[in-house]
PDB file of C-alpha atoms and ligand atoms in Angstrom:
ATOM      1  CA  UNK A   1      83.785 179.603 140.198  1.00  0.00           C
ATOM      2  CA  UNK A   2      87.129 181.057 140.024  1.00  0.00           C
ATOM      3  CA  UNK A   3      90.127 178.597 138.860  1.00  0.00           C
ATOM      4  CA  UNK A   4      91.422 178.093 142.683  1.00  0.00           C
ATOM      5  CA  UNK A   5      89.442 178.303 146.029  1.00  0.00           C
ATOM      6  CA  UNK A   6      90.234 181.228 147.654  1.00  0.00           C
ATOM      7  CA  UNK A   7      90.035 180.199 151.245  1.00  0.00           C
ATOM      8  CA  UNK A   8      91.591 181.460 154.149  1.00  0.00           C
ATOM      9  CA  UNK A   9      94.749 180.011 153.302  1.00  0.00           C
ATOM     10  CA  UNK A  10      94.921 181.267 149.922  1.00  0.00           C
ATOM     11  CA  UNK A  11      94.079 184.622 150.844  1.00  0.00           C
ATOM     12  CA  UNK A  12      96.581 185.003 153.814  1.00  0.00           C
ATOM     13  CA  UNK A  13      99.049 183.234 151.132  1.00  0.00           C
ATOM     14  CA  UNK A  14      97.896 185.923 148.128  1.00  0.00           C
ATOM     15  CA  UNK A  15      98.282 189.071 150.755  1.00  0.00           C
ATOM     16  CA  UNK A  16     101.978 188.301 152.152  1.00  0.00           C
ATOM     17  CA  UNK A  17     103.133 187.785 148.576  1.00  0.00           C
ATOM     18  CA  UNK A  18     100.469 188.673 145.562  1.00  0.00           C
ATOM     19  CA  UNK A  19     100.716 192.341 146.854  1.00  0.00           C
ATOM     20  CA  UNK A  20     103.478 194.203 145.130  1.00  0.00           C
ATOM     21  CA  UNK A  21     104.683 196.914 147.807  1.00  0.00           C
ATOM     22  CA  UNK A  22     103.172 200.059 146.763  1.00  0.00           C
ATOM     23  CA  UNK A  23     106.863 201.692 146.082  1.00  0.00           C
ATOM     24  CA  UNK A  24     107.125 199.379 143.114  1.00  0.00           C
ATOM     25  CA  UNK A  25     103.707 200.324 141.665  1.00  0.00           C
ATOM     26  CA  UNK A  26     104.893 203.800 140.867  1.00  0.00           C
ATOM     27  CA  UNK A  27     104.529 203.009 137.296  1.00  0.00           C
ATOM     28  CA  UNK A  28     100.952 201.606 137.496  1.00  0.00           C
ATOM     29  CA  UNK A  29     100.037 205.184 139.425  1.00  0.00           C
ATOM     30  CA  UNK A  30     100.816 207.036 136.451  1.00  0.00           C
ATOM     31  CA  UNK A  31     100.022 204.656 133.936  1.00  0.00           C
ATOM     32  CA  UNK A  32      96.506 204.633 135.754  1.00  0.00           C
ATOM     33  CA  UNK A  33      96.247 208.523 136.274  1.00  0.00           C
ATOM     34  CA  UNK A  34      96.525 208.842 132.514  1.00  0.00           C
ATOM     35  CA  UNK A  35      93.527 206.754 131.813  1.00  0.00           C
ATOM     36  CA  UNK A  36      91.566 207.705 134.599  1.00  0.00           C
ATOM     37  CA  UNK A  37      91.499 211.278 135.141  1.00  0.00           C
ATOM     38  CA  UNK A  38      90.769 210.878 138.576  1.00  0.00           C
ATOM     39  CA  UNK A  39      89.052 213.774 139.954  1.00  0.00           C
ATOM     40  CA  UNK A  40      87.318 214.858 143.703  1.00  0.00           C
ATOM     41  CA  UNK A  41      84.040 212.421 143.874  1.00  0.00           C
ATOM     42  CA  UNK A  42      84.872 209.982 141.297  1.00  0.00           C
ATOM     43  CA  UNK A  43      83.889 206.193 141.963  1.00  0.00           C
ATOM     44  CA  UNK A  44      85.876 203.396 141.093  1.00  0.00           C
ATOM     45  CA  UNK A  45      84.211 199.557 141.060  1.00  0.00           C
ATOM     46  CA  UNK A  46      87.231 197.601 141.826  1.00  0.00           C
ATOM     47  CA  UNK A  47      85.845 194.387 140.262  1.00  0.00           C
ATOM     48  CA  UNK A  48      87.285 190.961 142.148  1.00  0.00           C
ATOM     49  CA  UNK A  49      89.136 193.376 144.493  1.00  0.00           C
ATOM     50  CA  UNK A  50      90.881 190.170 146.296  1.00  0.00           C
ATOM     51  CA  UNK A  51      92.698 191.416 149.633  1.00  0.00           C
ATOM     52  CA  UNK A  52      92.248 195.399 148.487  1.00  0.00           C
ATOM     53  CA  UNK A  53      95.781 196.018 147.770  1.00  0.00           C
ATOM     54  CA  UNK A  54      94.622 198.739 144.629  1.00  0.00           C
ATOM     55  CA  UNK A  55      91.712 199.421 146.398  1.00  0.00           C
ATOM     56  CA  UNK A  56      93.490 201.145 149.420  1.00  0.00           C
ATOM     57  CA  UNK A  57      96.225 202.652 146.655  1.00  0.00           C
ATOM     58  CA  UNK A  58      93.936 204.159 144.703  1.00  0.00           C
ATOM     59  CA  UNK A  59      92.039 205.671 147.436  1.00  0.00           C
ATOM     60  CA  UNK A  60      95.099 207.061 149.024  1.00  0.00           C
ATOM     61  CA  UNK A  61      96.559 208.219 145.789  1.00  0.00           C
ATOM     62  CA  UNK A  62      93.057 209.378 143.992  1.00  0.00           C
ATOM     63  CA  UNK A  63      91.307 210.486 146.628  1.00  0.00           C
ATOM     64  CA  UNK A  64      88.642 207.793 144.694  1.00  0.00           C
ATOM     65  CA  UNK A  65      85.846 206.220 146.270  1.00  0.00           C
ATOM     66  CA  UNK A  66      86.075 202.541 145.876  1.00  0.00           C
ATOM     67  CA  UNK A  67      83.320 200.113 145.766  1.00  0.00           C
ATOM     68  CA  UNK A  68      84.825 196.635 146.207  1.00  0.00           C
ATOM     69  CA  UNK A  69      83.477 193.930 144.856  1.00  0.00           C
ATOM     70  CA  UNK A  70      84.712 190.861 145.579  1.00  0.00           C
ATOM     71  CA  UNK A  71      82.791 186.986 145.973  1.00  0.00           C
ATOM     72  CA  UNK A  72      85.623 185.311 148.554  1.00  0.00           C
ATOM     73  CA  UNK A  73      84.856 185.892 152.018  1.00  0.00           C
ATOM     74  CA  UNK A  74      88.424 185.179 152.864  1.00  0.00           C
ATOM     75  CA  UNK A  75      89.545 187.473 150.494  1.00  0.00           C
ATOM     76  CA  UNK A  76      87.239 189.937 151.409  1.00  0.00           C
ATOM     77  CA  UNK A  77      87.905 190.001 154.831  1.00  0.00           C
ATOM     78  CA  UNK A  78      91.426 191.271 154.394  1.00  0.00           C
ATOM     79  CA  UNK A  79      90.160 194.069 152.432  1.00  0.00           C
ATOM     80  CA  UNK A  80      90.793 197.622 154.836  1.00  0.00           C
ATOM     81  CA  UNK A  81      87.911 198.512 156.310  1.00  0.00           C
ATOM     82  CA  UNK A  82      87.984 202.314 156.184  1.00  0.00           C
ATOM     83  CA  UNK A  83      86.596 205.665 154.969  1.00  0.00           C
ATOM     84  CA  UNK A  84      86.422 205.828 151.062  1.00  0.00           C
ATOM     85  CA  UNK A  85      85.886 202.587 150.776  1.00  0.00           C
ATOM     86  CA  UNK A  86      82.963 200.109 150.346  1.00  0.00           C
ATOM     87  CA  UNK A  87      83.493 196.481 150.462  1.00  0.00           C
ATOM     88  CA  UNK A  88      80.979 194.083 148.752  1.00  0.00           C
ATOM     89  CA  UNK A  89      80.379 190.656 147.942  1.00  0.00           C
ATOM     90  CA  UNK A  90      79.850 190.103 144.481  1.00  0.00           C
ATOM     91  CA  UNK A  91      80.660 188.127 141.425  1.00  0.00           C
ATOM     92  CA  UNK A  92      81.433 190.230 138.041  1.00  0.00           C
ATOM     93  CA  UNK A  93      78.492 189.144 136.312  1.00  0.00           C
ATOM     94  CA  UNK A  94      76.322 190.011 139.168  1.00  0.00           C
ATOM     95  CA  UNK A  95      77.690 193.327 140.200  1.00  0.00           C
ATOM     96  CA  UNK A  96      75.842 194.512 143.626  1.00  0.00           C
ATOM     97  CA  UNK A  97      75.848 197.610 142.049  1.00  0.00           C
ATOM     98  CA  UNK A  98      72.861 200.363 140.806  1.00  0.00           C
ATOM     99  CA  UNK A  99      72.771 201.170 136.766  1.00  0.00           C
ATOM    100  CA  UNK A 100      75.372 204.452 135.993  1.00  0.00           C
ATOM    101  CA  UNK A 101      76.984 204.674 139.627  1.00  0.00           C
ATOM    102  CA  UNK A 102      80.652 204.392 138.817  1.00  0.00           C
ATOM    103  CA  UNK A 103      83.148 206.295 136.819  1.00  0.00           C
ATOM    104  CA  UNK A 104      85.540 203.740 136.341  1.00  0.00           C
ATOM    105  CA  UNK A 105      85.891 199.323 136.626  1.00  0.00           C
ATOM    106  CA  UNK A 106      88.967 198.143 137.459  1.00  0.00           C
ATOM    107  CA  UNK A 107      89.666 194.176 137.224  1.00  0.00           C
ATOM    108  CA  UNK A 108      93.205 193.476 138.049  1.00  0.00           C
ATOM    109  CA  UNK A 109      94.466 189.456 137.126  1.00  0.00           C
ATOM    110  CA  UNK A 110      90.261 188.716 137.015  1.00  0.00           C
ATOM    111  CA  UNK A 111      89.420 188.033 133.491  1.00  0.00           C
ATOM    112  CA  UNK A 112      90.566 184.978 133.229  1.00  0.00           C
ATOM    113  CA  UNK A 113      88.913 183.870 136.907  1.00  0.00           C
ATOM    114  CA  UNK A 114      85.551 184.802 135.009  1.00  0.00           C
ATOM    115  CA  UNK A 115      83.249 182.017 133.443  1.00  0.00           C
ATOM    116  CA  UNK A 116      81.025 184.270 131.425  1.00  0.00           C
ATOM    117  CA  UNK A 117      83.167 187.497 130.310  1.00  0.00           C
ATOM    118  CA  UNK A 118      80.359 188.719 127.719  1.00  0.00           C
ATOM    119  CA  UNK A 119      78.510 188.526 130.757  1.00  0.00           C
ATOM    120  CA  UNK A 120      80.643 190.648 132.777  1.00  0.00           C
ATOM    121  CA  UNK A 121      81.016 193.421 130.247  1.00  0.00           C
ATOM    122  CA  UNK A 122      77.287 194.028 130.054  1.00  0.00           C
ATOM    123  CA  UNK A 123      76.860 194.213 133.604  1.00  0.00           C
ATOM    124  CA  UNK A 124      80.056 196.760 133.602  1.00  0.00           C
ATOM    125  CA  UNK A 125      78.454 198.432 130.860  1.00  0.00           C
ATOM    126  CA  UNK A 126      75.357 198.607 133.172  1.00  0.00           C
ATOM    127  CA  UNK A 127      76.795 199.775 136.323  1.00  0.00           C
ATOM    128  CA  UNK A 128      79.441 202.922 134.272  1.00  0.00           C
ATOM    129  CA  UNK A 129      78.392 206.030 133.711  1.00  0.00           C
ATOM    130  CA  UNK A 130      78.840 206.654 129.564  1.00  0.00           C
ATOM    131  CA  UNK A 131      82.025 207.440 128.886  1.00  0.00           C
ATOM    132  CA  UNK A 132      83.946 205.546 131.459  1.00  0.00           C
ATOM    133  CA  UNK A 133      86.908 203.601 131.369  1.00  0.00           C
ATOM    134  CA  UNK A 134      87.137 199.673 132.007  1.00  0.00           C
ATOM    135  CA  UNK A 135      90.605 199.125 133.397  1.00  0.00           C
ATOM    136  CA  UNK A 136      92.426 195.800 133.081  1.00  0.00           C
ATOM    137  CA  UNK A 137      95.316 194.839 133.977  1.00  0.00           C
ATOM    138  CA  UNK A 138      96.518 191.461 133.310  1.00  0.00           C
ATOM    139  CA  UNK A 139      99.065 188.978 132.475  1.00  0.00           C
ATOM    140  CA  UNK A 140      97.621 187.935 127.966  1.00  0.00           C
ATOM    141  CA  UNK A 141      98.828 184.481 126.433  1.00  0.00           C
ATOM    142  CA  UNK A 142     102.089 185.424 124.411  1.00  0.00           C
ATOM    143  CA  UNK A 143     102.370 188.435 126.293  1.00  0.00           C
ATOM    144  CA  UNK A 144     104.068 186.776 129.477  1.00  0.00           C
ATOM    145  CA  UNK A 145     107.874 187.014 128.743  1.00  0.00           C
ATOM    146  CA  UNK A 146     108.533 189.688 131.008  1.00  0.00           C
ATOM    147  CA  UNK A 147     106.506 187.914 133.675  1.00  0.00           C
ATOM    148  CA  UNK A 148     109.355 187.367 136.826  1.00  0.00           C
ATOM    149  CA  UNK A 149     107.578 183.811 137.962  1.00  0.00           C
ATOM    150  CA  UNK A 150     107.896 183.072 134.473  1.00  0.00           C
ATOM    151  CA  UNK A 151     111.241 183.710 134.258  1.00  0.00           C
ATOM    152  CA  UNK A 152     112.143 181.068 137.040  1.00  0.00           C
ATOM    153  CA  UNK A 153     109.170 178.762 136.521  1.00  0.00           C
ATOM    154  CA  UNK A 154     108.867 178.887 132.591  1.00  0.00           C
ATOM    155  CA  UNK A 155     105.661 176.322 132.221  1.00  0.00           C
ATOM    156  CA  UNK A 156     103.763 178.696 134.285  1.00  0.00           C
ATOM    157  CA  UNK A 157     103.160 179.829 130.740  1.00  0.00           C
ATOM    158  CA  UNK A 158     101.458 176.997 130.431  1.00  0.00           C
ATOM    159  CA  UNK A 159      98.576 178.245 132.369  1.00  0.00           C
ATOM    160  CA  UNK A 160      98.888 181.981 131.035  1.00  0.00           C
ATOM    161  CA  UNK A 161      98.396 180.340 127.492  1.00  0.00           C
ATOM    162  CA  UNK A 162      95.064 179.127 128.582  1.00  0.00           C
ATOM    163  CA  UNK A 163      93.636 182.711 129.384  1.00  0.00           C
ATOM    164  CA  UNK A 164      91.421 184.988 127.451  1.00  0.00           C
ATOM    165  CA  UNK A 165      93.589 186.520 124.789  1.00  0.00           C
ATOM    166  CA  UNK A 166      93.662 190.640 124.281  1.00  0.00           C
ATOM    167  CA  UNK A 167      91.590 190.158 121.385  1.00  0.00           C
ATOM    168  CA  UNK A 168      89.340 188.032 122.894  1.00  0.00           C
ATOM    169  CA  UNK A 169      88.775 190.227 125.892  1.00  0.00           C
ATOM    170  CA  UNK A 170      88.363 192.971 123.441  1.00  0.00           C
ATOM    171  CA  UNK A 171      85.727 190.719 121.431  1.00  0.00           C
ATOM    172  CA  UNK A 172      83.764 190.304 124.712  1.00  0.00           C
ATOM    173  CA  UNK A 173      83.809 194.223 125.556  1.00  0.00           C
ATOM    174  CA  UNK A 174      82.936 195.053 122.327  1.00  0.00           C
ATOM    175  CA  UNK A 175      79.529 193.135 122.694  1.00  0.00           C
ATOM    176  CA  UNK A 176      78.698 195.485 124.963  1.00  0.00           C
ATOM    177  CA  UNK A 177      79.615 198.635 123.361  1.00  0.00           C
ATOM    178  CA  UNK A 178      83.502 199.139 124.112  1.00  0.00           C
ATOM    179  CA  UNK A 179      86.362 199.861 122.047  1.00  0.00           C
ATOM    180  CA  UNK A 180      89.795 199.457 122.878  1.00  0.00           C
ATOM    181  CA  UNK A 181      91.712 202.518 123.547  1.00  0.00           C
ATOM    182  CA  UNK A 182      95.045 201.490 124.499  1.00  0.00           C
ATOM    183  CA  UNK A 183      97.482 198.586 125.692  1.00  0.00           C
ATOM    184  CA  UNK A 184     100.584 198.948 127.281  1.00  0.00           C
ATOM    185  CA  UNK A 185     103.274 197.055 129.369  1.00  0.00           C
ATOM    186  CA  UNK A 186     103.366 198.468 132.688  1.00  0.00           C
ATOM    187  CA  UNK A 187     106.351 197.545 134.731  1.00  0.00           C
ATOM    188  CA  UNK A 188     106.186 196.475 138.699  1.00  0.00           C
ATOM    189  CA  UNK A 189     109.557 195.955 141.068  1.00  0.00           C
ATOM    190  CA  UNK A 190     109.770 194.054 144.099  1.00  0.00           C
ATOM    191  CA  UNK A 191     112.571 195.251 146.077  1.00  0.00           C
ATOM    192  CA  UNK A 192     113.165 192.442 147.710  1.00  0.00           C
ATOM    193  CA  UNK A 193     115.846 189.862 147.243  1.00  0.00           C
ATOM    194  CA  UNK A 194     116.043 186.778 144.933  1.00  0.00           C
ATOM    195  CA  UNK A 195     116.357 184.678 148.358  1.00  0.00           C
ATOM    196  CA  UNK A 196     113.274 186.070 149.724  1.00  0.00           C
ATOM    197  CA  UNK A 197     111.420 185.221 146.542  1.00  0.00           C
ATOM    198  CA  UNK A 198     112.628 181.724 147.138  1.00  0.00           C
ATOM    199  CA  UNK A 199     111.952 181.932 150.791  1.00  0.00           C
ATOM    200  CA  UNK A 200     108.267 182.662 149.508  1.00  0.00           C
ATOM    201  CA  UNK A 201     108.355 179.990 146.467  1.00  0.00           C
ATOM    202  CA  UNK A 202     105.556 177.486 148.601  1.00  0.00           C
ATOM    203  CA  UNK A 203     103.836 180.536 149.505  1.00  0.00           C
ATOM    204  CA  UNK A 204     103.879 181.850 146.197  1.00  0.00           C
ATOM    205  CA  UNK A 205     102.843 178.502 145.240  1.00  0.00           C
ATOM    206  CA  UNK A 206      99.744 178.325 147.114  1.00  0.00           C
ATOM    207  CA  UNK A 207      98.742 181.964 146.179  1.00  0.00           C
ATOM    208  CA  UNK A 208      99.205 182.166 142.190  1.00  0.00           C
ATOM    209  CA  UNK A 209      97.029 180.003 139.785  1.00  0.00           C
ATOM    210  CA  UNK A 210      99.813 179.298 137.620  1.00  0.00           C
ATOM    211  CA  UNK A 211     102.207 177.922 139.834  1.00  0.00           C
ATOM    212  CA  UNK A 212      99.476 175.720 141.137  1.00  0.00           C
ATOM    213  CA  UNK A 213      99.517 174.076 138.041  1.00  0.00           C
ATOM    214  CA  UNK A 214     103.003 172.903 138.043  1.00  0.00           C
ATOM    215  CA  UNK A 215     104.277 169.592 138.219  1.00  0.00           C
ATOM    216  CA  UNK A 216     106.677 168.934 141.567  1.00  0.00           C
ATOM    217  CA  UNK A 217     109.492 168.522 138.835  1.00  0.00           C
ATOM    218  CA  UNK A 218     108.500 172.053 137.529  1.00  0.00           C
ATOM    219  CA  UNK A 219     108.364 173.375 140.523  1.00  0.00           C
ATOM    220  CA  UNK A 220     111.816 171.960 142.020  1.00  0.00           C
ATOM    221  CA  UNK A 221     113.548 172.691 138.553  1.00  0.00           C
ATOM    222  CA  UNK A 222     112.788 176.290 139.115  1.00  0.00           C
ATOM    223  CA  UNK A 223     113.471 177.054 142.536  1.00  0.00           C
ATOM    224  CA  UNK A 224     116.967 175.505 141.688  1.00  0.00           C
ATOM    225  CA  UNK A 225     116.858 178.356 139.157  1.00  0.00           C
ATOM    226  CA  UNK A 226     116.803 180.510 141.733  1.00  0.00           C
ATOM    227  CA  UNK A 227     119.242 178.915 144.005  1.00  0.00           C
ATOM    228  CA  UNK A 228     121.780 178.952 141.239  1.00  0.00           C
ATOM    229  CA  UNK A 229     120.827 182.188 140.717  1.00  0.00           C
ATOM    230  CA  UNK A 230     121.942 183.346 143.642  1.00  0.00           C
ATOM    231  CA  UNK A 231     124.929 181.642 144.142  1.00  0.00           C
ATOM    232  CA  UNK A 232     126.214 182.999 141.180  1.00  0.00           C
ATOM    233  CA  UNK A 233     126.437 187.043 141.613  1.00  0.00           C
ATOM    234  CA  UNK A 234     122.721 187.739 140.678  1.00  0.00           C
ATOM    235  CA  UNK A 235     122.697 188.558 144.335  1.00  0.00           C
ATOM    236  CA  UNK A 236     121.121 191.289 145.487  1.00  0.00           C
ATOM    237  CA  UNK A 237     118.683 191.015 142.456  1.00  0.00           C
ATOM    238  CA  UNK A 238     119.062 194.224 140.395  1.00  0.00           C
ATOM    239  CA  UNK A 239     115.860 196.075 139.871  1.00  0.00           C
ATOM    240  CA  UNK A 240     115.893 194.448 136.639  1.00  0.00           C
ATOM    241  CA  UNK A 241     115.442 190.765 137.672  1.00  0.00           C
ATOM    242  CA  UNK A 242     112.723 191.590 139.999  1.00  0.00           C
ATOM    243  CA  UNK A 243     111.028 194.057 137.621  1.00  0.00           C
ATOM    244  CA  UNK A 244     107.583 192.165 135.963  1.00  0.00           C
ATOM    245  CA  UNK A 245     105.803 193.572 133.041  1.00  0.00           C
ATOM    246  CA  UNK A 246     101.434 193.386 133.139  1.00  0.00           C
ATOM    247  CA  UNK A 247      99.544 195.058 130.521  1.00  0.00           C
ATOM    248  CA  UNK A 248      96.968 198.028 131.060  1.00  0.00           C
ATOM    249  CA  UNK A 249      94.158 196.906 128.463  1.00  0.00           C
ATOM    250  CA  UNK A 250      92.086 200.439 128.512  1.00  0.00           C
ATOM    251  CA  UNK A 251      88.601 200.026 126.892  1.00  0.00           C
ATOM    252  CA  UNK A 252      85.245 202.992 126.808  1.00  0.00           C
TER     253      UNK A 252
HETATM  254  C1  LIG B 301      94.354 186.916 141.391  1.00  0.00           C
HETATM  255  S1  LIG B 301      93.141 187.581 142.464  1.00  0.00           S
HETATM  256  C2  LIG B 301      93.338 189.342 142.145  1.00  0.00           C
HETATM  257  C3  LIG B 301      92.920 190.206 143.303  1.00  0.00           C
HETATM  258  C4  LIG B 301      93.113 191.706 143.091  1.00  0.00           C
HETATM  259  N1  LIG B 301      92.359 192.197 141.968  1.00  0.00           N
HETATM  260  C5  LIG B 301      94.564 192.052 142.931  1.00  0.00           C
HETATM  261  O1  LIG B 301      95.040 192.329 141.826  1.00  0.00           O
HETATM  262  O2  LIG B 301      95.285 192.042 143.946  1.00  0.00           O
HETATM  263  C6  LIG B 301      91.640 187.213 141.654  1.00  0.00           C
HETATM  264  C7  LIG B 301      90.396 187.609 142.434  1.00  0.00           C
HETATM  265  O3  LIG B 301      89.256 187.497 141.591  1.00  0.00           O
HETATM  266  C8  LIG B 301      88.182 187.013 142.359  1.00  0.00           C
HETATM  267  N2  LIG B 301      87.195 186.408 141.450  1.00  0.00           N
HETATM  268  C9  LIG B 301      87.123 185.133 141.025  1.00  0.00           C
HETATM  269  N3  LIG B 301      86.072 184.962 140.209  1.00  0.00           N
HETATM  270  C10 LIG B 301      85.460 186.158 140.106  1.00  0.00           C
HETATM  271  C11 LIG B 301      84.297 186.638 139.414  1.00  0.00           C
HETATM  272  N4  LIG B 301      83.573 185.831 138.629  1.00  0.00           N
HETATM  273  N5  LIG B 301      83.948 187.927 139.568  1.00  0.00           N
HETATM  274  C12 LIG B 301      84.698 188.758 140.333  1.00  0.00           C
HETATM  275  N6  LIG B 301      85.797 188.358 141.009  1.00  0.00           N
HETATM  276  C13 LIG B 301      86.178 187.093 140.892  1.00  0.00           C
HETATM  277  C14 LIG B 301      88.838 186.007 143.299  1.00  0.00           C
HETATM  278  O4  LIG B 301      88.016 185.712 144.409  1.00  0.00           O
HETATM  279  C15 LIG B 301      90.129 186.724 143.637  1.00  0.00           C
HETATM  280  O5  LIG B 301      90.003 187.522 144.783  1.00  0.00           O
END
């Protein structure tokens, strides 16, 4: 059971504003190309794919092939259908997947969705060839300042703080044979403008577990954040104010 239901709703909500636009990943491209290696023929198991926003980057920019796995119908059913890419339904402690057929996992904002993350390692460990990389990229308690919703909606940390920590996703990799290799802030920019992201704040609501969690006081106290915000010359955002820092937890 993932923390919310993603139903139709959820998943139409996650695609029009969950998806950064690829022209801000440019970051994540390289950060990911340095971990990965990719090369002709490699597999990737994007693990809880959702609407297969990296799935269709990194088969465009990698050339991968990209086994989807993901448990939501609705979620899955926004996933491209095309060439390169196989989507499957599938839970990460259950991967629908044979022992050593991918090169590479890939769980982007998924950990903390997963019940049993022990679990999920081994049947990671299972599924990778030796010497493959487990990809994460997430949002770690006490790692969120750079977050942008957190910036306007501060007790979305609130939520965050509940999550698995890096060490204790490390901790549950470990148990099944992998060490850390590196951890680094990536940075992500929407170019769009402050008032769109408060055009999308009840989208945005509905599509991102922490804001779901907010009180209406919460919620109203930071999109008049915003407001102010962009009555007072913060407007057109600079790259800056829309720019959000993940980390890229690398583990083998
Ligand atoms: C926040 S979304 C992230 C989607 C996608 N990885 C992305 O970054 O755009 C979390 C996804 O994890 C999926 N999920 C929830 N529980 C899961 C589990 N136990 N195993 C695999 N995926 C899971 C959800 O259905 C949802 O699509």
């Amino acid at each position: 059971m993932a923390r919310i239901g993603y139903d139709d709703r959820t998943a139409a909500a996650f695609k029009a504003v969950r998806a950064v636009p690829r022209d801000g990943l440019a970051e994540w491209r390289e950060a990911v190309r340095c971990h990965l290696r990719p090369s002709p023929g490699m597999t990737l198991a994007d693990i809880g794919a959702g609407t297969g926003a990296f799935a269709a980057s990194f088969s465009d920019w990698f050339g991968l092939g990209i086994l989807a796995v993901e448990p939501s119908a609705a979620m899955r059913a926004q996933i491209p259908r095309r060439t390169g890419i196989q989507v499957l339904e599938g839970y990460a402690d259950a991967l629908p997947l044979p022992d050593d057929s991918a090169d590479a996992a890939w769980l982007s904002t998924v950990i903390h969705h997963i019940r049993d993350l022990e679990a999920a390692a081994r049947e990671i460990r299972r599924v990778l060839r030796p010497g493959s990389p487990v990809l994460i990229r997430q949002v770690f308690p006490g790692r969120a300042s750079r977050i942008e919703l957190v910036r306007w909606f501060p007790e979305t940390a609130r939520t965050i703080d509940t999550y698995p920590s890096v060490e204790q996703a490390c901790q549950a990799f470990a148990a099944a044979g992998f060490r850390q290799e590196a951890l680094e802030p990536v940075p992500q920019t929407d170019q769009a403008s402050l008032a769109e992201l408060l055009a999308q704040a009840d989208t945005f609501r509905h599509a991102d577990t922490t804001m779901r969690d907010l009180t209406e006081e919460e919620f109203f106290r930071g999109k008049e954040r915003l407001r102010r915000a962009i009555q007072h010359a913060e407007e057109p955002a600079s790259p800056e104010t829309r720019t959000s820092w993940l980390d890229l937890l690398v583990l083998r």
